[in-house]
GROMACS .gro file of N, CA, C and O in nm:
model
  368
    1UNK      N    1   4.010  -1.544   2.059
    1UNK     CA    2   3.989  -1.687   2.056
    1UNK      C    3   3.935  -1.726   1.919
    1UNK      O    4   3.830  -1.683   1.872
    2UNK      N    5   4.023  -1.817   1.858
    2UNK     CA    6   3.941  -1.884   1.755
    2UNK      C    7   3.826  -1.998   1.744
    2UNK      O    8   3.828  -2.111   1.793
    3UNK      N    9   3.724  -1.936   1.667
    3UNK     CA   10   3.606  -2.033   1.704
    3UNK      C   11   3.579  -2.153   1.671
    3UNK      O   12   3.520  -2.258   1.699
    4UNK      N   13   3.650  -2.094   1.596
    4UNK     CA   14   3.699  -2.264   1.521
    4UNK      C   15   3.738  -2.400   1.602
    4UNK      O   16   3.676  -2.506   1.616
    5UNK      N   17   3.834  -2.366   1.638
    5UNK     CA   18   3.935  -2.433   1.778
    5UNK      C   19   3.800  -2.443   1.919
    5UNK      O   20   3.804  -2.528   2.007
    6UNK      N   21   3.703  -2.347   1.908
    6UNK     CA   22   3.641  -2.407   2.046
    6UNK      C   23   3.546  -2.453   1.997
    6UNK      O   24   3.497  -2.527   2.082
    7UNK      N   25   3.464  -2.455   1.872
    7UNK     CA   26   3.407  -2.602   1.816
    7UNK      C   27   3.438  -2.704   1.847
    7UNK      O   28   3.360  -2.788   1.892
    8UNK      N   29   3.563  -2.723   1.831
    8UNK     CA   30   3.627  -2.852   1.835
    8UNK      C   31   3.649  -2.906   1.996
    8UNK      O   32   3.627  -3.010   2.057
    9UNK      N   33   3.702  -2.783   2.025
    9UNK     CA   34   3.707  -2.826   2.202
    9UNK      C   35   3.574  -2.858   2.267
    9UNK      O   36   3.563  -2.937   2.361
   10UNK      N   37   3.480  -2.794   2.214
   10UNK     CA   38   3.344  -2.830   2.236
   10UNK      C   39   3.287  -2.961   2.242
   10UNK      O   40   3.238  -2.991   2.351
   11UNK      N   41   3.278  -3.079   2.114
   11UNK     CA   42   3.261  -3.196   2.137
   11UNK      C   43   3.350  -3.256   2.167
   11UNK      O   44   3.305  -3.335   2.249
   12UNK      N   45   3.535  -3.287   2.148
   12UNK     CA   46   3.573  -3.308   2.239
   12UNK      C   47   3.516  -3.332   2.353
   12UNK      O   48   3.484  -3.446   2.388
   13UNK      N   49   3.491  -3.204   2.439
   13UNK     CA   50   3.455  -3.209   2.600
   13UNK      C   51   3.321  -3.316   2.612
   13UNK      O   52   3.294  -3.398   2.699
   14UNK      N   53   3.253  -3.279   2.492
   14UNK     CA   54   3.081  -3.344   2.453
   14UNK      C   55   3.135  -3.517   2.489
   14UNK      O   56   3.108  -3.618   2.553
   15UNK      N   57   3.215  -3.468   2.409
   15UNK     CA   58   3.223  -3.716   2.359
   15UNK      C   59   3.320  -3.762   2.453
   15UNK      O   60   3.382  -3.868   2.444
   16UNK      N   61   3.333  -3.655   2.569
   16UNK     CA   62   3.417  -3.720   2.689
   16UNK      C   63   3.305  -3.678   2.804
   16UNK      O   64   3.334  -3.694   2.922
   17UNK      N   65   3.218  -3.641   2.777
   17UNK     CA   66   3.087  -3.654   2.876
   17UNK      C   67   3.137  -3.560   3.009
   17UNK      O   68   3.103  -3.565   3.128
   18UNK      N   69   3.196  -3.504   2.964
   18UNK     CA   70   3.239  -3.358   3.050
   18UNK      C   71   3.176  -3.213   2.997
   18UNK      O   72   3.229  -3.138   2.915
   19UNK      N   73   3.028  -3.189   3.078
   19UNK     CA   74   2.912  -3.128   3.024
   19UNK      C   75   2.988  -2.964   3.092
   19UNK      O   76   2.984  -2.860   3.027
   20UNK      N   77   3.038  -2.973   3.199
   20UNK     CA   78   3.099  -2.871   3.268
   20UNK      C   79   3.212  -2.786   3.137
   20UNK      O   80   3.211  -2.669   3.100
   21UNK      N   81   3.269  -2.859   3.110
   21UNK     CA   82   3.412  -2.815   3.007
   21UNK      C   83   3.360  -2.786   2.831
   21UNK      O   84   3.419  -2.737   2.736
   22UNK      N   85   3.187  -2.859   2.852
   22UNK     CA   86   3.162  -2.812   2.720
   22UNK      C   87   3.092  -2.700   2.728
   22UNK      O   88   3.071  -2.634   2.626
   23UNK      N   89   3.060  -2.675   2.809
   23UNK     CA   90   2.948  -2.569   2.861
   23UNK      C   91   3.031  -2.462   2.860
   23UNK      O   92   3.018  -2.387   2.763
   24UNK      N   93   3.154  -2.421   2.981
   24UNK     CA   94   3.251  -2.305   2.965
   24UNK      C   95   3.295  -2.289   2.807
   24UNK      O   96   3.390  -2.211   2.797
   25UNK      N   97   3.267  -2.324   2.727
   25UNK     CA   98   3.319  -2.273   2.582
   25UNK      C   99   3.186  -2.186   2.543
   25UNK      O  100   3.168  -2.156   2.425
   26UNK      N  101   3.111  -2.153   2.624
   26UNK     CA  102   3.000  -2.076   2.578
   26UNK      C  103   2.998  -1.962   2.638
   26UNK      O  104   3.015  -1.970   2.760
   27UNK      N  105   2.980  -1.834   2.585
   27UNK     CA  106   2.913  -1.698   2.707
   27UNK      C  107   2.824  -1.691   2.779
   27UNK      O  108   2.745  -1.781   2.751
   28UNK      N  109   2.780  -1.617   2.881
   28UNK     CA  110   2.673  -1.630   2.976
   28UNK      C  111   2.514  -1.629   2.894
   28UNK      O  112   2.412  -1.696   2.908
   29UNK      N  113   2.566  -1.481   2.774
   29UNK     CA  114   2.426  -1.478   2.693
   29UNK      C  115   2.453  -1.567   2.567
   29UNK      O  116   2.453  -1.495   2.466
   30UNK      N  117   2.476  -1.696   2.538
   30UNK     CA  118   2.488  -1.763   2.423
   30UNK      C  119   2.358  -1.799   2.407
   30UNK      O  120   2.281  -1.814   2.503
   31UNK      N  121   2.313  -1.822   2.242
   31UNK     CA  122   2.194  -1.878   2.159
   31UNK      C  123   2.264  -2.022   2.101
   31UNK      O  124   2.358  -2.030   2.021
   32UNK      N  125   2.193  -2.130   2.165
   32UNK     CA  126   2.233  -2.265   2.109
   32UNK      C  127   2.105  -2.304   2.036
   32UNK      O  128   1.997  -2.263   2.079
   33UNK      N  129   2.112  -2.385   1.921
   33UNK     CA  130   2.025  -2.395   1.849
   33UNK      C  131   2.077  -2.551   1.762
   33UNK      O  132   2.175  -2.578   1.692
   34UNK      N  133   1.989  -2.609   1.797
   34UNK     CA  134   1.983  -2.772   1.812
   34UNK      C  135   1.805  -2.792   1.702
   34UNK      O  136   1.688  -2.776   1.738
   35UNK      N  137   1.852  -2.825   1.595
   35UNK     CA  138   1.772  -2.847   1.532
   35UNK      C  139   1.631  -2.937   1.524
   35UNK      O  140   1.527  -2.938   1.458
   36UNK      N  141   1.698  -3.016   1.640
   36UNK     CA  142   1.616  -3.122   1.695
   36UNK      C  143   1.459  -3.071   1.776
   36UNK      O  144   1.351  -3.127   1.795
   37UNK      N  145   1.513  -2.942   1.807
   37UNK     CA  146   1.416  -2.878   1.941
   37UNK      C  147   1.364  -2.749   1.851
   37UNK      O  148   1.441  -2.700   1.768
   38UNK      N  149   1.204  -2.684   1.873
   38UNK     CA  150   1.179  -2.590   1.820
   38UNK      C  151   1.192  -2.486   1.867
   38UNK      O  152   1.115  -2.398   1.826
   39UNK      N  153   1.299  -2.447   1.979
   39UNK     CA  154   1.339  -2.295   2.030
   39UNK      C  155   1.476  -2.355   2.022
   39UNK      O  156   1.501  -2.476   2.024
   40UNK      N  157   1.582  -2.231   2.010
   40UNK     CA  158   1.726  -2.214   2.030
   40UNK      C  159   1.696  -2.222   2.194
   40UNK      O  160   1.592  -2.190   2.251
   41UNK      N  161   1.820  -2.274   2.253
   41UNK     CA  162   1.862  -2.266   2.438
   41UNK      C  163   1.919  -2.127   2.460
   41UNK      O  164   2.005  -2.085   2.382
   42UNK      N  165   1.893  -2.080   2.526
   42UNK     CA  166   1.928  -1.942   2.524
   42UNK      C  167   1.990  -1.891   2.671
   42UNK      O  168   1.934  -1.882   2.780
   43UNK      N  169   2.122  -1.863   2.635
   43UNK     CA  170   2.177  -1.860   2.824
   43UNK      C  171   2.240  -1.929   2.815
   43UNK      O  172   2.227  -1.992   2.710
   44UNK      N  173   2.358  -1.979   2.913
   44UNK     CA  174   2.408  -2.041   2.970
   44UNK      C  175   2.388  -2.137   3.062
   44UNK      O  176   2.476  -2.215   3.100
   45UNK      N  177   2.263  -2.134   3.104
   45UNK     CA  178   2.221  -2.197   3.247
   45UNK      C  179   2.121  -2.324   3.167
   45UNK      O  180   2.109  -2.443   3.195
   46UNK      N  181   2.044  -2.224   3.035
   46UNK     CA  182   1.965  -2.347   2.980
   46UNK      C  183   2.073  -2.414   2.897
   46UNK      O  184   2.055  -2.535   2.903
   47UNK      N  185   2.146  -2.394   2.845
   47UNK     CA  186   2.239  -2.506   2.757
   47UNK      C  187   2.290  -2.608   2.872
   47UNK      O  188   2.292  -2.729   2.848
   48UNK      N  189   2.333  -2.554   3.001
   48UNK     CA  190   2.389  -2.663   3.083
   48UNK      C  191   2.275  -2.760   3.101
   48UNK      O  192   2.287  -2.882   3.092
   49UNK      N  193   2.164  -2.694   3.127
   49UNK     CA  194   2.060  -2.818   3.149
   49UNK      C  195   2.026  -2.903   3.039
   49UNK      O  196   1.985  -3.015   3.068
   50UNK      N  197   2.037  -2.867   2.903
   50UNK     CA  198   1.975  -2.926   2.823
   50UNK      C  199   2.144  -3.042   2.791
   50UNK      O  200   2.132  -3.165   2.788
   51UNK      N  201   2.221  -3.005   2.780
   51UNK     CA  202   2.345  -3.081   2.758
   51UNK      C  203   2.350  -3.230   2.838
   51UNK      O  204   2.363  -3.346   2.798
   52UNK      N  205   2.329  -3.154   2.999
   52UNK     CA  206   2.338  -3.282   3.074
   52UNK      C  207   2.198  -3.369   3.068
   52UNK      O  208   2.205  -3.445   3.165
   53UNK      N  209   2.127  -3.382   3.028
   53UNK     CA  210   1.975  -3.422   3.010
   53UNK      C  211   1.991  -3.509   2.857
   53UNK      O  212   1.963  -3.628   2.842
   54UNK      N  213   2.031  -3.440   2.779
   54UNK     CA  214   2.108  -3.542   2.744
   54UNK      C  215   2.190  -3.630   2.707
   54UNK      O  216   2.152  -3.742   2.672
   55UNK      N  217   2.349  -3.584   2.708
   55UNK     CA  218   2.441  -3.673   2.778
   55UNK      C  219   2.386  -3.756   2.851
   55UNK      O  220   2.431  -3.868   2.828
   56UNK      N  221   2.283  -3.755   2.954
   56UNK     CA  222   2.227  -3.898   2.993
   56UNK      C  223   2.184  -3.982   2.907
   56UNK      O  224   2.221  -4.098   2.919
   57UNK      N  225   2.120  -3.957   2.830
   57UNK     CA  226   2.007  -4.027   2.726
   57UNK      C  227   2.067  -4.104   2.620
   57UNK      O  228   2.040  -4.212   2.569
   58UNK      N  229   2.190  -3.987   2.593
   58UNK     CA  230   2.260  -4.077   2.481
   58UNK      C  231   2.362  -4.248   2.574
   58UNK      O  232   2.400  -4.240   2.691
   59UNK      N  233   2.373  -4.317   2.527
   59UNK     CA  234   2.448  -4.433   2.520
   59UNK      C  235   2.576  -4.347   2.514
   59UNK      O  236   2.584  -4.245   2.446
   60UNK      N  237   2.712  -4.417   2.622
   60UNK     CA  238   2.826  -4.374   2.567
   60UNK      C  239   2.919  -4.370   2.490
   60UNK      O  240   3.028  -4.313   2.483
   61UNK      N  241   2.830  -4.474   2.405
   61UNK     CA  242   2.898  -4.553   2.266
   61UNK      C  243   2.898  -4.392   2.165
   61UNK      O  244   2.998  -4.357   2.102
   62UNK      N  245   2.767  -4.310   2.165
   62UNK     CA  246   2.767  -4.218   2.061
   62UNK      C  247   2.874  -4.113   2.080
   62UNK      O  248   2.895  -4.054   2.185
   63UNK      N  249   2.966  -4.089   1.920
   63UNK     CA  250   3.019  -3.945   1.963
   63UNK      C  251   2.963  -3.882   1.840
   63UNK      O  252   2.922  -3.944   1.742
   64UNK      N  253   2.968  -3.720   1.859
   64UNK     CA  254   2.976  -3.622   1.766
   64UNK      C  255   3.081  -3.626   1.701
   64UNK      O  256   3.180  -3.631   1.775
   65UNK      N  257   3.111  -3.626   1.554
   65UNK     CA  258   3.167  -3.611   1.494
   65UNK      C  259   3.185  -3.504   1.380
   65UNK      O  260   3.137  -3.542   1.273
   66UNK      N  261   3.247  -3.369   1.377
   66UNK     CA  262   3.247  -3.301   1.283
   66UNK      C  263   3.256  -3.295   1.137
   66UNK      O  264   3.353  -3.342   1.078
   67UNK      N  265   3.161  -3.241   1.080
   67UNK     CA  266   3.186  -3.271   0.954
   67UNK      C  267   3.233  -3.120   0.865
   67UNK      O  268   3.328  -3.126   0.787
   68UNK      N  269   3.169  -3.007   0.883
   68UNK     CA  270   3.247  -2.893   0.853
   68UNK      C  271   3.190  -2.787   0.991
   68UNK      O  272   3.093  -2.820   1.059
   69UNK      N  273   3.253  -2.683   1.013
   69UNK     CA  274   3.241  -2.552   1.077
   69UNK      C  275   3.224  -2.480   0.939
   69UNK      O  276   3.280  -2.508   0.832
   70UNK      N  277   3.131  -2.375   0.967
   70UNK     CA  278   3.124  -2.227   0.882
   70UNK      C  279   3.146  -2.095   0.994
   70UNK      O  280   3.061  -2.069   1.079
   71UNK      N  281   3.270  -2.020   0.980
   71UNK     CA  282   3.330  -1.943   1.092
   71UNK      C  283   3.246  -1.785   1.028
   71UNK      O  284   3.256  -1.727   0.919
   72UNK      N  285   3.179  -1.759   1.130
   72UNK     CA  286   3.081  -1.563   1.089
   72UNK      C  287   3.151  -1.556   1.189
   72UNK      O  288   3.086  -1.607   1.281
   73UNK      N  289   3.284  -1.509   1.237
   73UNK     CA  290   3.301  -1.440   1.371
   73UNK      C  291   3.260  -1.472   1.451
   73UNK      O  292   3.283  -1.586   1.491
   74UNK      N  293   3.181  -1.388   1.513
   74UNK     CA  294   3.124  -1.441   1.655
   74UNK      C  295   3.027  -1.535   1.664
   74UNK      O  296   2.975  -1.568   1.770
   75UNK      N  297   2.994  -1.589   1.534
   75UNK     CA  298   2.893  -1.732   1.554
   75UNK      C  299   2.934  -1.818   1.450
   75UNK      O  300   2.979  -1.773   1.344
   76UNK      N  301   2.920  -1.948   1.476
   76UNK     CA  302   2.968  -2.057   1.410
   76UNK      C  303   2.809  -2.118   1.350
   76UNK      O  304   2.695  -2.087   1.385
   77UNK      N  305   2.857  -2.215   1.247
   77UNK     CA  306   2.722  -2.294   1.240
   77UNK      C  307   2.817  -2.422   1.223
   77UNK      O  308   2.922  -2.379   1.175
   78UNK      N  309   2.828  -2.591   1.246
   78UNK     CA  310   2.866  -2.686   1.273
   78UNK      C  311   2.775  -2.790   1.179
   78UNK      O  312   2.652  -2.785   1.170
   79UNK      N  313   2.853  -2.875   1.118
   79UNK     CA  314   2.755  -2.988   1.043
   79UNK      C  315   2.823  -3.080   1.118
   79UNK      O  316   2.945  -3.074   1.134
   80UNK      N  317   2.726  -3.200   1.184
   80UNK     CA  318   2.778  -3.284   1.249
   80UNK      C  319   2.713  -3.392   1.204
   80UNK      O  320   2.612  -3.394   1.133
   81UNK      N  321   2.804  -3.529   1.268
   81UNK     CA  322   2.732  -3.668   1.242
   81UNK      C  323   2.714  -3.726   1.353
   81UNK      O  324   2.802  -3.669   1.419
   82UNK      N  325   2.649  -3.820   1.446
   82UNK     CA  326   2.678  -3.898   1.551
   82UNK      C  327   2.700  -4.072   1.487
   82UNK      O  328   2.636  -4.130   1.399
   83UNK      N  329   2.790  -4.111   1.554
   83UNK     CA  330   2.892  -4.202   1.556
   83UNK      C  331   2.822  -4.341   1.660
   83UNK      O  332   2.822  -4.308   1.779
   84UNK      N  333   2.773  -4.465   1.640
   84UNK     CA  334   2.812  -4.527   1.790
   84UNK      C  335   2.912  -4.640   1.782
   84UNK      O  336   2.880  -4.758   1.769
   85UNK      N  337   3.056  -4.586   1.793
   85UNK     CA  338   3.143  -4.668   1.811
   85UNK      C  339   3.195  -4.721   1.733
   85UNK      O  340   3.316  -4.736   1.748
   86UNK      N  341   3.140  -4.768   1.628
   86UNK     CA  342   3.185  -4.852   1.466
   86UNK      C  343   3.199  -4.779   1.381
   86UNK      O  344   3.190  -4.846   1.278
   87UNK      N  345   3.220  -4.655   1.351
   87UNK     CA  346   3.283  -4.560   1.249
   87UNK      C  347   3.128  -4.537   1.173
   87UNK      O  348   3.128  -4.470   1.070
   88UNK      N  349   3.045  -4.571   1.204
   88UNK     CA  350   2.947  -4.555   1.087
   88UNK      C  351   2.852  -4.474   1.149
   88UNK      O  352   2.818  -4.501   1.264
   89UNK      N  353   2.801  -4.374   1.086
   89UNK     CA  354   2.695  -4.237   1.095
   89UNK      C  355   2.585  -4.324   1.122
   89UNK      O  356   2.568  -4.436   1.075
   90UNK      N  357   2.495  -4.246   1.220
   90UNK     CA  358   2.362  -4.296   1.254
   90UNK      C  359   2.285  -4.217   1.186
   90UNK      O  360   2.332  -4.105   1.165
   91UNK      N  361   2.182  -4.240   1.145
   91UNK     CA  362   2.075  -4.147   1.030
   91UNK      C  363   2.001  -4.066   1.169
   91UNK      O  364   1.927  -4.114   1.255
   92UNK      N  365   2.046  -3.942   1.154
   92UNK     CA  366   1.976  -3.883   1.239
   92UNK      C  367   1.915  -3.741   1.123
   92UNK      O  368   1.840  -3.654   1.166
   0.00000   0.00000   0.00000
């Protein structure tokens, strides 16, 4: 599988608020790491919780928007922007 391609399928699934379909693009033992938070999610079970928690929070106006992937094989790192609706980056 290219990781590349499930980056992408990843927010996809994200900015269609289908937490289930973004979640299966992960392994059981995956390290998610959200800069926002001072531990990586670790597991599968904590990324589902933390995803849908907030997918609530956000407005459905916001999407993720990619700005580059850096492909190490088996781990990606993602530069992203969030979007609400009007093409223009929110300063996050």
């Amino acid at each position: 599988v290219n990781c590349i391609c499930v980056v992408y399928y990843y927010y996809i699934a994200w900015n269609e608020r289908d937490m289930d379909r973004a979640v299966a693009c992960f392994t059981e033992d995956c390290e998610y790491e959200d800069t926002q938070y001072a531990k990586p999610f670790r597991g599968k079970d904590a990324l589902k919780e933390h995803l849908f928690r907030i997918s609530n929070l956000l407005p459905p106006s916001f999407v993720f928007v990619v700005d580059d992937v850096a492909d190490g094989g088996t781990r990606v790192g993602v530069k992203w922007h969030v979007e609400n609706g009007n093409g223009e980056a929110l300063p996050f």
